[in-house]
Short mmCIF file of C-alpha atoms in Angstrom, two decimals:
data_model
loop_
_atom_site.label_atom_id
_atom_site.label_comp_id
_atom_site.label_asym_id
_atom_site.label_seq_id
_atom_site.Cartn_x
_atom_site.Cartn_y
_atom_site.Cartn_z
CA UNK S 17 -2.40 -127.19 -199.30
CA UNK S 18 -4.09 -126.17 -202.53
CA UNK S 19 -5.19 -122.58 -202.93
CA UNK S 20 -7.22 -120.59 -205.41
CA UNK S 21 -8.93 -117.20 -205.39
CA UNK S 22 -12.04 -116.92 -207.54
CA UNK S 23 -14.39 -114.12 -208.59
CA UNK S 24 -18.13 -114.07 -209.17
CA UNK S 25 -21.23 -115.73 -207.85
CA UNK S 26 -19.81 -119.26 -208.02
CA UNK S 27 -16.41 -120.38 -206.75
CA UNK S 28 -15.21 -122.09 -209.89
CA UNK S 29 -12.55 -121.53 -212.50
CA UNK S 30 -15.31 -120.62 -214.96
CA UNK S 31 -16.17 -117.53 -212.92
CA UNK S 32 -12.69 -116.02 -213.35
CA UNK S 33 -9.79 -117.32 -211.32
CA UNK S 34 -7.47 -114.59 -210.08
CA UNK S 35 -5.04 -117.21 -208.82
CA UNK S 36 -5.61 -120.59 -210.41
CA UNK S 37 -4.90 -123.88 -208.70
CA UNK S 38 -1.30 -124.89 -209.38
CA UNK S 39 -0.01 -121.30 -209.45
CA UNK S 40 3.48 -120.43 -208.18
CA UNK S 41 3.67 -118.95 -204.68
CA UNK S 42 6.49 -117.39 -202.66
CA UNK S 43 6.81 -119.13 -199.31
CA UNK S 44 8.87 -119.21 -196.13
CA UNK S 45 8.86 -122.18 -193.77
CA UNK S 46 8.79 -121.07 -190.13
CA UNK S 47 10.54 -122.86 -187.27
CA UNK S 48 11.03 -120.84 -184.04
CA UNK S 49 11.66 -117.42 -185.57
CA UNK S 50 8.97 -114.79 -185.89
CA UNK S 51 7.77 -113.72 -189.34
CA UNK S 52 9.43 -110.65 -190.83
CA UNK S 53 7.62 -107.44 -189.91
CA UNK S 54 5.01 -106.53 -192.50
CA UNK S 55 5.18 -109.81 -194.39
CA UNK S 56 1.42 -109.66 -195.01
CA UNK S 57 1.54 -106.15 -196.48
CA UNK S 58 1.19 -105.74 -200.28
CA UNK S 59 4.56 -103.99 -200.67
CA UNK S 60 6.62 -106.54 -198.71
CA UNK S 61 9.74 -107.72 -200.57
CA UNK S 62 9.55 -111.52 -200.69
CA UNK S 63 12.19 -112.02 -203.40
CA UNK S 64 14.48 -113.88 -200.96
CA UNK S 65 11.72 -116.42 -200.22
CA UNK S 66 11.53 -119.80 -201.93
CA UNK S 67 9.04 -120.29 -204.77
CA UNK S 68 6.90 -123.38 -205.21
CA UNK S 69 3.84 -124.63 -207.04
CA UNK S 70 0.56 -125.07 -205.13
CA UNK S 71 -0.38 -127.53 -203.44
CA UNK S 72 1.98 -127.46 -200.53
CA UNK S 73 2.61 -130.02 -197.84
CA UNK S 74 4.91 -129.98 -194.81
CA UNK S 75 6.24 -133.51 -195.09
CA UNK S 76 4.29 -136.05 -197.10
CA UNK S 77 1.91 -137.29 -194.40
CA UNK S 78 -0.21 -138.97 -197.07
CA UNK S 79 -0.29 -136.01 -199.46
CA UNK S 80 1.43 -137.75 -202.34
CA UNK S 81 -0.08 -135.29 -204.82
CA UNK S 82 1.57 -132.23 -203.23
CA UNK S 83 3.48 -130.26 -205.87
CA UNK S 84 5.76 -128.64 -203.27
CA UNK S 85 6.84 -130.63 -200.23
CA UNK S 86 8.39 -128.65 -197.38
CA UNK S 87 10.78 -130.59 -195.10
CA UNK S 88 9.39 -131.36 -191.63
CA UNK S 89 12.51 -129.79 -190.10
CA UNK S 90 15.09 -127.20 -191.11
CA UNK S 91 18.53 -127.37 -189.51
CA UNK S 92 17.13 -129.71 -186.86
CA UNK S 93 14.20 -127.40 -185.95
CA UNK S 94 10.64 -128.57 -186.69
CA UNK S 95 8.65 -126.54 -189.22
CA UNK S 96 5.75 -124.98 -187.31
CA UNK S 97 4.17 -122.86 -190.02
CA UNK S 98 4.28 -121.80 -193.62
CA UNK S 99 3.98 -118.21 -194.81
CA UNK S 100 2.77 -117.93 -198.40
CA UNK S 101 2.41 -114.98 -200.77
CA UNK S 102 1.07 -114.52 -204.29
CA UNK S 103 0.67 -111.20 -206.08
CA UNK S 104 -2.62 -110.65 -207.88
CA UNK S 105 -4.44 -107.73 -209.47
CA UNK S 106 -8.13 -107.00 -209.48
CA UNK S 107 -8.60 -104.88 -212.63
CA UNK S 108 -12.15 -103.67 -211.95
CA UNK S 109 -13.00 -103.88 -208.22
CA UNK S 110 -16.39 -102.19 -208.73
CA UNK S 111 -17.60 -105.11 -210.86
CA UNK S 112 -16.97 -107.73 -208.19
CA UNK S 113 -19.70 -108.80 -205.79
CA UNK S 114 -17.44 -111.03 -203.73
CA UNK S 115 -14.15 -112.88 -203.60
CA UNK S 116 -13.94 -116.50 -202.57
CA UNK S 117 -10.79 -118.01 -201.11
CA UNK S 118 -10.71 -121.79 -201.53
CA UNK S 119 -8.10 -123.56 -199.46
CA UNK S 120 -7.60 -127.22 -198.68
CA UNK S 121 -5.67 -127.07 -195.40
CA UNK S 122 -4.95 -128.94 -192.21
CA UNK S 123 -4.45 -127.69 -188.66
CA UNK S 124 -5.15 -123.98 -189.15
CA UNK S 125 -5.13 -121.05 -191.53
CA UNK S 126 -4.97 -117.27 -191.33
CA UNK S 127 -5.42 -115.47 -194.66
CA UNK S 128 -5.07 -111.90 -195.93
CA UNK S 129 -6.38 -110.73 -199.30
CA UNK S 130 -4.99 -107.30 -200.04
#
């Protein structure tokens, strides 16, 4: 899973990447447990989470180029999801017409930009 957040009229690095491809992300692999309350909130403390470089893959499954490979199971339980966080700052929100989230993903995605 590769991720990048871009600013401007075109979704390219030239238009001002807030989070460039290959950035470090905090992440937590999910098995059967529920996510920690408020994990998607800006002030959530994710310091206990692992840190990896984008792109991510749960198992290899043909994604040989993944920078961070998450095991398909943890303590015998299959990984069913991946929570990911990256802090970013928008210095001048009034100057932005739109934000574009570019994600190469498989099976499903829910995203929060806050």
